[in-house]
CSV table of C-alpha atoms and ligand atoms in Angstrom, one decimal:
chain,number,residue,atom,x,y,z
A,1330,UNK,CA,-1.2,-34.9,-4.9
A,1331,UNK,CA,-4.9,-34.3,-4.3
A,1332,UNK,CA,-6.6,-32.3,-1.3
A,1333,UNK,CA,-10.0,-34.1,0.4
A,1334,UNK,CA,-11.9,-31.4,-0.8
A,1335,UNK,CA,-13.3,-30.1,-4.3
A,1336,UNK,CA,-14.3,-26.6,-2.9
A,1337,UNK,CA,-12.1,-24.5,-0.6
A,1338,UNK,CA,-15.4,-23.0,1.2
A,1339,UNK,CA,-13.2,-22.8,4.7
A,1340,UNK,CA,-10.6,-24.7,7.4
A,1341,UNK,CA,-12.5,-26.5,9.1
A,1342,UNK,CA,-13.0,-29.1,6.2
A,1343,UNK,CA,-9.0,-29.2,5.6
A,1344,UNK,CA,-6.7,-31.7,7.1
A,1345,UNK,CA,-3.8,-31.0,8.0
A,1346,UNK,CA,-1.9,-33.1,5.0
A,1347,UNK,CA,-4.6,-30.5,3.3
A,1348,UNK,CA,-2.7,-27.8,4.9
A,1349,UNK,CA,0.6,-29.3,4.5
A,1350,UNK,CA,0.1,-29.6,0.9
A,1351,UNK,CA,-0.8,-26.4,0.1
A,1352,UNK,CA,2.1,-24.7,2.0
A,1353,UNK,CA,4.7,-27.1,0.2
A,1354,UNK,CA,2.9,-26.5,-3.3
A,1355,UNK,CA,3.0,-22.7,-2.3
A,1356,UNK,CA,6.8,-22.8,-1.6
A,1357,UNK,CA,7.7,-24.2,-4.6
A,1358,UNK,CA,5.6,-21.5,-7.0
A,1359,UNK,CA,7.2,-18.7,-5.3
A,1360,UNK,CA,10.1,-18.5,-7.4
A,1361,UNK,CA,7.9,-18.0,-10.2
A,1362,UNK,CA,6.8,-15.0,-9.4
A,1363,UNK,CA,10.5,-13.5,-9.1
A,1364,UNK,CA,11.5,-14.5,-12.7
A,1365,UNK,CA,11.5,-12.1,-15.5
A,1366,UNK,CA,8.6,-13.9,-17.2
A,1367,UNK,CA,6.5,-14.7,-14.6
A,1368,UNK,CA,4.3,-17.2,-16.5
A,1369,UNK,CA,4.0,-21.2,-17.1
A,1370,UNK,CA,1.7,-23.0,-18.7
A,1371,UNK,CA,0.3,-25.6,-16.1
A,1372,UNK,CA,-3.1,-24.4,-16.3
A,1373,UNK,CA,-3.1,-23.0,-20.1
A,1374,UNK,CA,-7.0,-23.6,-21.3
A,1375,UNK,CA,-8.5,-23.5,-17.8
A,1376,UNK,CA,-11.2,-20.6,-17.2
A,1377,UNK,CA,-11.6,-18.6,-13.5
A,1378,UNK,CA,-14.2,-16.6,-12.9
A,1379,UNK,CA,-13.4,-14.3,-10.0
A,1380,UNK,CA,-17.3,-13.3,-8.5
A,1381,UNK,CA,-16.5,-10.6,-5.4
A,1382,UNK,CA,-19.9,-8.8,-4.3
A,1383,UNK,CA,-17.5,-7.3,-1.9
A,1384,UNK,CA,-15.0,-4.6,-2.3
A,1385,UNK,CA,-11.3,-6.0,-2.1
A,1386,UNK,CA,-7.7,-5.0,-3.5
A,1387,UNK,CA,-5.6,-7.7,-1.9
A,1388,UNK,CA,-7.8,-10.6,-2.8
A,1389,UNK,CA,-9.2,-10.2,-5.9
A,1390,UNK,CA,-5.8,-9.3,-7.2
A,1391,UNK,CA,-3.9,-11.9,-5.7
A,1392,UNK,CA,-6.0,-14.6,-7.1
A,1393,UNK,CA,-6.5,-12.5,-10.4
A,1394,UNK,CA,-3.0,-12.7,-10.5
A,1395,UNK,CA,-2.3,-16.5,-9.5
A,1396,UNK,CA,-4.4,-17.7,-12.1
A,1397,UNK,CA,-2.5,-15.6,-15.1
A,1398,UNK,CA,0.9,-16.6,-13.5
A,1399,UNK,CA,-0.5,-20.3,-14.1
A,1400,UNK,CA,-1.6,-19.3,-18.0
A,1401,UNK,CA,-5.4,-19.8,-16.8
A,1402,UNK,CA,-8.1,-17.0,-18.2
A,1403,UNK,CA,-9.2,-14.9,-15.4
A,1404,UNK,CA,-12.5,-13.1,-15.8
A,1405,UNK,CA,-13.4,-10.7,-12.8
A,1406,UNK,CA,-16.6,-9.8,-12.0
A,1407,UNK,CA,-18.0,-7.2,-9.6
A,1408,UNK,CA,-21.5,-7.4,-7.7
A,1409,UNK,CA,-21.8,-3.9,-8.2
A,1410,UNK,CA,-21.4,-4.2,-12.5
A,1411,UNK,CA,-23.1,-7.3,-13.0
A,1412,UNK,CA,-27.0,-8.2,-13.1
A,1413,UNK,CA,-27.7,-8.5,-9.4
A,1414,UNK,CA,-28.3,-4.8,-9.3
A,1415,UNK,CA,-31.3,-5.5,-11.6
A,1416,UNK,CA,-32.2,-8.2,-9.5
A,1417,UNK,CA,-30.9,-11.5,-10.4
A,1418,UNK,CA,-30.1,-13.6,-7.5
A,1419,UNK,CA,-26.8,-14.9,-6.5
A,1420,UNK,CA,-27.8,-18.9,-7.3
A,1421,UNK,CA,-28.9,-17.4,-10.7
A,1422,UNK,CA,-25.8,-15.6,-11.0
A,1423,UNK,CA,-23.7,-18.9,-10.5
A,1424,UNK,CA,-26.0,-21.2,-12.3
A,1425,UNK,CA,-25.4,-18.7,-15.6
A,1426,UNK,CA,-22.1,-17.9,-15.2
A,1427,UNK,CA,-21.4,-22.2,-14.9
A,1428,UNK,CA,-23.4,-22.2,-18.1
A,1429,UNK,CA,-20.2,-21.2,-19.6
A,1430,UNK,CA,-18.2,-24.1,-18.8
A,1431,UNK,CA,-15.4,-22.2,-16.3
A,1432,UNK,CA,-13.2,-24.6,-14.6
A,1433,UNK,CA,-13.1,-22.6,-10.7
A,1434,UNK,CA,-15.1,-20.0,-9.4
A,1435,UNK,CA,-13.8,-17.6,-6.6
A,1436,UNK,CA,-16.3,-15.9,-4.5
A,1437,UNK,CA,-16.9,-13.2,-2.3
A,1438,UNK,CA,-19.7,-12.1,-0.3
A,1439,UNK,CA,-21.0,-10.1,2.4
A,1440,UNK,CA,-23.2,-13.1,3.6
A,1441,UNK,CA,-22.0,-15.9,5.9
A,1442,UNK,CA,-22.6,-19.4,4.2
A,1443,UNK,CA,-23.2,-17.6,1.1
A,1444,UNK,CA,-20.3,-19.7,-0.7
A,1445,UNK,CA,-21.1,-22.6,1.0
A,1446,UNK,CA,-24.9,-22.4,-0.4
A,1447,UNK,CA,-23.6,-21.8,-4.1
A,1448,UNK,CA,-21.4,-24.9,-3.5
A,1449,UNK,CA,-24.8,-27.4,-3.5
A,1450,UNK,CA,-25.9,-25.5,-6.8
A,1451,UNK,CA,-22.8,-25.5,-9.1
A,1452,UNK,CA,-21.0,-28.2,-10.3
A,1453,UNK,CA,-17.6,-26.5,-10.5
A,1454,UNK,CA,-15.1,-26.5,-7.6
A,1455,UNK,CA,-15.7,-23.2,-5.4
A,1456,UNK,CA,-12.8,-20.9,-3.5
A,1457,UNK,CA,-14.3,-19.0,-0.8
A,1458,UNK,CA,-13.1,-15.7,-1.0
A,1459,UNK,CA,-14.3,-14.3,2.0
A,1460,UNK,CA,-17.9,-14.6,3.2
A,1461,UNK,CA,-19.1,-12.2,6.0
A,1462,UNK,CA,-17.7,-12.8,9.0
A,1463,UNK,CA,-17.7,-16.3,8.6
A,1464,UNK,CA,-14.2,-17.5,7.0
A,1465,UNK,CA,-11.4,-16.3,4.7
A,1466,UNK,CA,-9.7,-19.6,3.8
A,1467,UNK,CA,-6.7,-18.6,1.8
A,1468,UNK,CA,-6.2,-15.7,3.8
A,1469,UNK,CA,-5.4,-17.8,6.9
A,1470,UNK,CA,-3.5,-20.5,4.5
A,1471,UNK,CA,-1.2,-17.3,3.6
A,1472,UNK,CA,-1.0,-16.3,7.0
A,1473,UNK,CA,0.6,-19.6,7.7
A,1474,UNK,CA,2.9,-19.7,4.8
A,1475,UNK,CA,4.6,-16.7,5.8
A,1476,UNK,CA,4.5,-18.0,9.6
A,1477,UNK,CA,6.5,-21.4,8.3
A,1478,UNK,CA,8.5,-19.0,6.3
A,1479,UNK,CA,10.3,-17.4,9.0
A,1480,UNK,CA,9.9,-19.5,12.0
A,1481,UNK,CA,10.5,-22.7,9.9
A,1482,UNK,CA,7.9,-25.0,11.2
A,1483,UNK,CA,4.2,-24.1,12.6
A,1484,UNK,CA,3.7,-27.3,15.8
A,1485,UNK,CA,3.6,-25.5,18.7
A,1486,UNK,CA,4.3,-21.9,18.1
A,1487,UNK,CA,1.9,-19.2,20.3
A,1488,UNK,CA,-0.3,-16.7,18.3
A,1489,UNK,CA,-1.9,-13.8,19.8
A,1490,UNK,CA,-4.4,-12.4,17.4
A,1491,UNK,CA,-5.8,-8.9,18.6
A,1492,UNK,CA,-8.6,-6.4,18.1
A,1493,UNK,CA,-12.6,-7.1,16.2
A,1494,UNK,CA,-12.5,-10.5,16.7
A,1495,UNK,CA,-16.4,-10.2,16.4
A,1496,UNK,CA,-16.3,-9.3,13.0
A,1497,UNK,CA,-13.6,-11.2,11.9
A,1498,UNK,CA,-13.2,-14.2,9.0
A,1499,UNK,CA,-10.0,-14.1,9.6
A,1500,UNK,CA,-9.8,-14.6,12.6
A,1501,UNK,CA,-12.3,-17.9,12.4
A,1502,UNK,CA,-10.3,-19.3,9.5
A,1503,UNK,CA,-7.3,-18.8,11.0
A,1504,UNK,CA,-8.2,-20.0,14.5
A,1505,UNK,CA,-9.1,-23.7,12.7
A,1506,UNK,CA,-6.0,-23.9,10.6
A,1507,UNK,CA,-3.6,-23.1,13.4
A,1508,UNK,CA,-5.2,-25.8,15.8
A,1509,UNK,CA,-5.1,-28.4,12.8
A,1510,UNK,CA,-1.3,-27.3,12.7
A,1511,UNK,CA,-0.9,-27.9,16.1
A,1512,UNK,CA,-0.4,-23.8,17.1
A,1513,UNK,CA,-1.9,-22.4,20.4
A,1514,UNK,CA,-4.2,-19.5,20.2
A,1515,UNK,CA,-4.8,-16.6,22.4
A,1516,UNK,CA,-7.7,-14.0,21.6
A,1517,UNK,CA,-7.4,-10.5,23.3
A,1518,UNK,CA,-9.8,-7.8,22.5
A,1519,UNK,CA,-12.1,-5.1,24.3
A,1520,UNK,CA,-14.9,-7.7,25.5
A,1521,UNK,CA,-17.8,-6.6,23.0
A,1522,UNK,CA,-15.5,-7.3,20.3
A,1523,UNK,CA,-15.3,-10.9,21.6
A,1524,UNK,CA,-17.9,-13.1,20.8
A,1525,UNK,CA,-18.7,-16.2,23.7
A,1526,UNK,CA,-18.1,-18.8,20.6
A,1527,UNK,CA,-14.1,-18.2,21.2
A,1528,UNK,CA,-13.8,-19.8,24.3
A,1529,UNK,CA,-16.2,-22.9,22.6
A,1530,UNK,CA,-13.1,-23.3,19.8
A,1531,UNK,CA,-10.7,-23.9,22.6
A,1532,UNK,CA,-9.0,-20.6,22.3
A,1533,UNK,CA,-7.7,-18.4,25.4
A,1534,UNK,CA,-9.6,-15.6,25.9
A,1535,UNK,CA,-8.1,-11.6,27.5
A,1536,UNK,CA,-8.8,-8.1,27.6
A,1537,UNK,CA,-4.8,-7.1,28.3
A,1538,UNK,CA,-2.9,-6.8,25.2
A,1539,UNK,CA,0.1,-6.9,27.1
A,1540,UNK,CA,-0.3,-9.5,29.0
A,1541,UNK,CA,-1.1,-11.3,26.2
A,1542,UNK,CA,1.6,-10.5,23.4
A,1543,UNK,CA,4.6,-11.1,25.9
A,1544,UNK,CA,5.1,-14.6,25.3
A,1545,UNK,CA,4.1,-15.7,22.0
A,1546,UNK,CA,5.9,-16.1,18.9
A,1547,UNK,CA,3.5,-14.3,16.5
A,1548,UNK,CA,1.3,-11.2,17.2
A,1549,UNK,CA,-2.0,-11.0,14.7
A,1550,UNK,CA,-3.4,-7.4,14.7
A,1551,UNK,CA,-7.0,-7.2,12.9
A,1552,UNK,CA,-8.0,-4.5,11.2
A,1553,UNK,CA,-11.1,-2.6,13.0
A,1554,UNK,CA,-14.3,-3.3,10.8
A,1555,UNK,CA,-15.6,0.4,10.8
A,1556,UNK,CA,-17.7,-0.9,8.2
A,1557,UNK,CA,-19.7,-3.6,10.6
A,1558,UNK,CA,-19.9,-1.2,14.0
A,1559,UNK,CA,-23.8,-0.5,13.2
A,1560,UNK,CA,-24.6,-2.1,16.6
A,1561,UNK,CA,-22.4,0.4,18.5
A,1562,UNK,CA,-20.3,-2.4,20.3
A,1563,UNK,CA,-17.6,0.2,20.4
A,1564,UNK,CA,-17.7,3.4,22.7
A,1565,UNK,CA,-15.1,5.3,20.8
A,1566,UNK,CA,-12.2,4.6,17.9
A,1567,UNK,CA,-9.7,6.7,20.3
A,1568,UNK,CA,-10.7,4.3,23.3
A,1569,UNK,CA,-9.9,1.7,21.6
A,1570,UNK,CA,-6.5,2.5,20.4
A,1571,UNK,CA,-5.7,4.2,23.5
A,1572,UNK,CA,-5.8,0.1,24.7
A,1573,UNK,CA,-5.5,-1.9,21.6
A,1574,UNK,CA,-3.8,-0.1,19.1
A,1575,UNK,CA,0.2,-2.1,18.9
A,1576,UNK,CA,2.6,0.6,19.2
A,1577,UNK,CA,6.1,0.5,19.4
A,1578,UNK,CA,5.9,1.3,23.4
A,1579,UNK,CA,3.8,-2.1,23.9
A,1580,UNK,CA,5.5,-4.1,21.8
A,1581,UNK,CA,8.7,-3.5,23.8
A,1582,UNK,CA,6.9,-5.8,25.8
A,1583,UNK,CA,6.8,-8.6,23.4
A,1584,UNK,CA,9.5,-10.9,22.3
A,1585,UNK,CA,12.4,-9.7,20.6
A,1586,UNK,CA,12.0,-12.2,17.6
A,1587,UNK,CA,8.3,-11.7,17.6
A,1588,UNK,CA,6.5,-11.8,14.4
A,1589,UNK,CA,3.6,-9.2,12.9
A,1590,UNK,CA,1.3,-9.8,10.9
A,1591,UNK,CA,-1.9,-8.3,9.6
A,1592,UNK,CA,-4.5,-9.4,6.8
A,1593,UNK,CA,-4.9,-5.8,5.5
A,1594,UNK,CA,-6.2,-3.5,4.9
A,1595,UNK,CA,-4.8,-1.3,7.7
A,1596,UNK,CA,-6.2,1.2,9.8
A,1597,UNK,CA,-3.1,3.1,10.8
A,1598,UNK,CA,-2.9,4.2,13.9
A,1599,UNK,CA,-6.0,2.9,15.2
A,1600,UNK,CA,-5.3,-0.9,15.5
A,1601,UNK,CA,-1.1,-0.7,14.5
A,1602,UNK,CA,0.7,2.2,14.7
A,1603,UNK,CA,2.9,3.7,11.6
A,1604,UNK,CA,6.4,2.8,13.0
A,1605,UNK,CA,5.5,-0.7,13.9
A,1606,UNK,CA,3.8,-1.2,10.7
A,1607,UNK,CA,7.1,-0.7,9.3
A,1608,UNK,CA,9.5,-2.3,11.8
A,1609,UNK,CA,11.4,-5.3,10.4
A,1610,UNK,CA,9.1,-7.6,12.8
A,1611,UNK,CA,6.2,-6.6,10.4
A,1612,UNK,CA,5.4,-8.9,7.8
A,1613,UNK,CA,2.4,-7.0,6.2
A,1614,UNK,CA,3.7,-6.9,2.3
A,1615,UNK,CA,5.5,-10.7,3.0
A,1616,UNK,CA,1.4,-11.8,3.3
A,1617,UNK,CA,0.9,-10.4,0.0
A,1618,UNK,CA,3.6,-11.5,-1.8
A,1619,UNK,CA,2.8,-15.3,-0.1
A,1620,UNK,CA,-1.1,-14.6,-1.0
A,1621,UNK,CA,-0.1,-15.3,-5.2
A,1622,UNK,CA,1.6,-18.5,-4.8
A,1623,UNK,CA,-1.3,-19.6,-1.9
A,1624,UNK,CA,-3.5,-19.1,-4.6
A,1625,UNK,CA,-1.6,-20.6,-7.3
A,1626,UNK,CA,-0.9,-23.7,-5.3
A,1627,UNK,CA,-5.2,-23.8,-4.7
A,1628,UNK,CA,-5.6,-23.7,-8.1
A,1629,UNK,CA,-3.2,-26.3,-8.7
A,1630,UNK,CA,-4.3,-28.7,-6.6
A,1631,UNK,CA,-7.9,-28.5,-7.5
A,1632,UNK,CA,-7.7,-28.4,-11.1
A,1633,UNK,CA,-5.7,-32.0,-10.3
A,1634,UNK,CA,-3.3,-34.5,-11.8
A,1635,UNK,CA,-4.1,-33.6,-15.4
A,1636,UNK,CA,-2.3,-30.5,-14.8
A,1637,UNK,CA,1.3,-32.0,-12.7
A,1638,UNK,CA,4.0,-30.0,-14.7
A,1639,UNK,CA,4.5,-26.6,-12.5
A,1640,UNK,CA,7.4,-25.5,-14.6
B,361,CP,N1,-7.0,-9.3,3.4
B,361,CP,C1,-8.0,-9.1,2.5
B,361,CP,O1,-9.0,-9.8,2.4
B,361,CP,O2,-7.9,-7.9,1.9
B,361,CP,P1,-8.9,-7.3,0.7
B,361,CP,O3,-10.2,-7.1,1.4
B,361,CP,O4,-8.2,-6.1,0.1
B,361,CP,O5,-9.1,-8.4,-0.3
């Protein structure tokens, strides 16, 4: 089992026997994380540094996590705590912390392409763990793990994905993996929060969330970057929920057996609304559980053959 990449840096360089990979190695590491010791030793001896210049709780922790459940040593690092805030720049950074012989480094970074330029300075293979608003690959791989999960296969299913699609890595990952996996994707969003580039990706475009979540099988509600609004795109937060914001009263308009997800974390009641959050449609905590064996199985499958007993 080998992937056509060494670096995880987005979707748009996986295949979909990439993608179909991953899932299956996923599957099979979740029942490690429901034993009493939740540990093997397929990666015992390996080192990954976690580098996140960004907050994160889901993230981090998830691959923090995935490493230990495969025996590795996981060193986390923070932008904030490290010497970038005495200047040191982020190919430095790398270059020094490879000087220590770790076998993965996971990054994070407020910067689009900032993974993908430490990738042509470091020798060892790179996860991108998030970079601006340019891709989250292993969220949108756990996305589609807990998709497969429930609906059983991914070819052909309908997602509508709804709310800052502007801002979003998710939603540009995600976008790439479903259309490698054969999934049809509808956008729907108030129009500043919808960049022209959607309709260039071969997505469907609206402005009517329920027009748009009626039909499909899974709804994917993005969280509003309050974080990223510094060019005023929105006119007001209770606007946009007022038309946006999933409630139970819309989705009575959706598919009975429609699915929820979201990548976290949530702004209640602006972009999903308490009691759907909670409904059994919602899959929010089923993502995180899935993000650990994701990870695990990236991990896996780029340390290589030299590490093929998973027990
Ligand atoms: N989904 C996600 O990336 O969450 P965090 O920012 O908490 O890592």
């Amino acid at each position: 089992m080998t992937l056509s990449t060494k670096n995880i840096l987005g979707t748009r360089e996986l295949t979909k026997n990439d993608i179909q990979q991953i899932l299956d190695t996923a599957d099979s590491f979740k029942e490690i994380s429901t034993r009493a010791i939740k540990k093997v030793p397929t990666l015992r001896g390996k080192t990954i540094i976690n580098l996140f210049f960004e907050p994160s709780t889901r993230t981090r922790t998830s691959f923090e996590i995935a490493g230990k459940r495969l025996s590795a040593d996981v060193i986390n690092i923070s932008g904030a705590t490290s010497s970038a805030v005495k200047g040191e720049n982020l190919i430095d950074t790398a270059r020094n912390l490879e000087a220590m012989n770790p076998d993965i480094l996971v990054v994070r970074h407020d910067c689009s392409g900032a993974v993908e330029l430490l990738s042509q300075f470091v020798s060892s293979p790179i996860i991108n763990a998030g970079d601006g608003s340019h891709e989250h690959p292993s969220q949108a791989l756990l996305d589609l793990l807990t998709i497969r999960s429930h609906k059983g296969n991914l070819k052909g299913l309908s997602v509508a994905i709804v709310g800052d699609i502007n801002h979003s890595r998710v939603v540009r990952s995600n976008i790439r993996a479903m259309q490698t996996m054969g999934m049809k994707v509808r956008v729907v969003g108030p129009p500043p929060l919808i960049p022209v580039e959607m309709k260039r990706l071969g997505v469907e475009v609206s402005y009517n969330l329920i027009e748009t979540i009626k039909d499909v099988d899974v709804i994917m509600v993005l969280r509003v970057q309050l974080e990223r609004q510094s060019q005023g795109l929105l006119s007001s937060l209770r606007e946009y929920s007022n038309y946006f914001c999933l409630t139970s009263e819309t989705l009575a308009q959706a598919r009975d057996d429609v699915l929820i997800i979201h990548p976290g974390p949530v702004n209640r009641g602006i972009e999903i609304s308490l009691d759907v959050m909670r409904s059994p449609r919602s899959l929010i905590l089923n993502q995180v559980t899935n993000g650990v064996a994701v990870r695990m199985a990236l991990f896996y499958l780029l340390l290589g053959e030299n590490n093929a007993n998973p027990n």
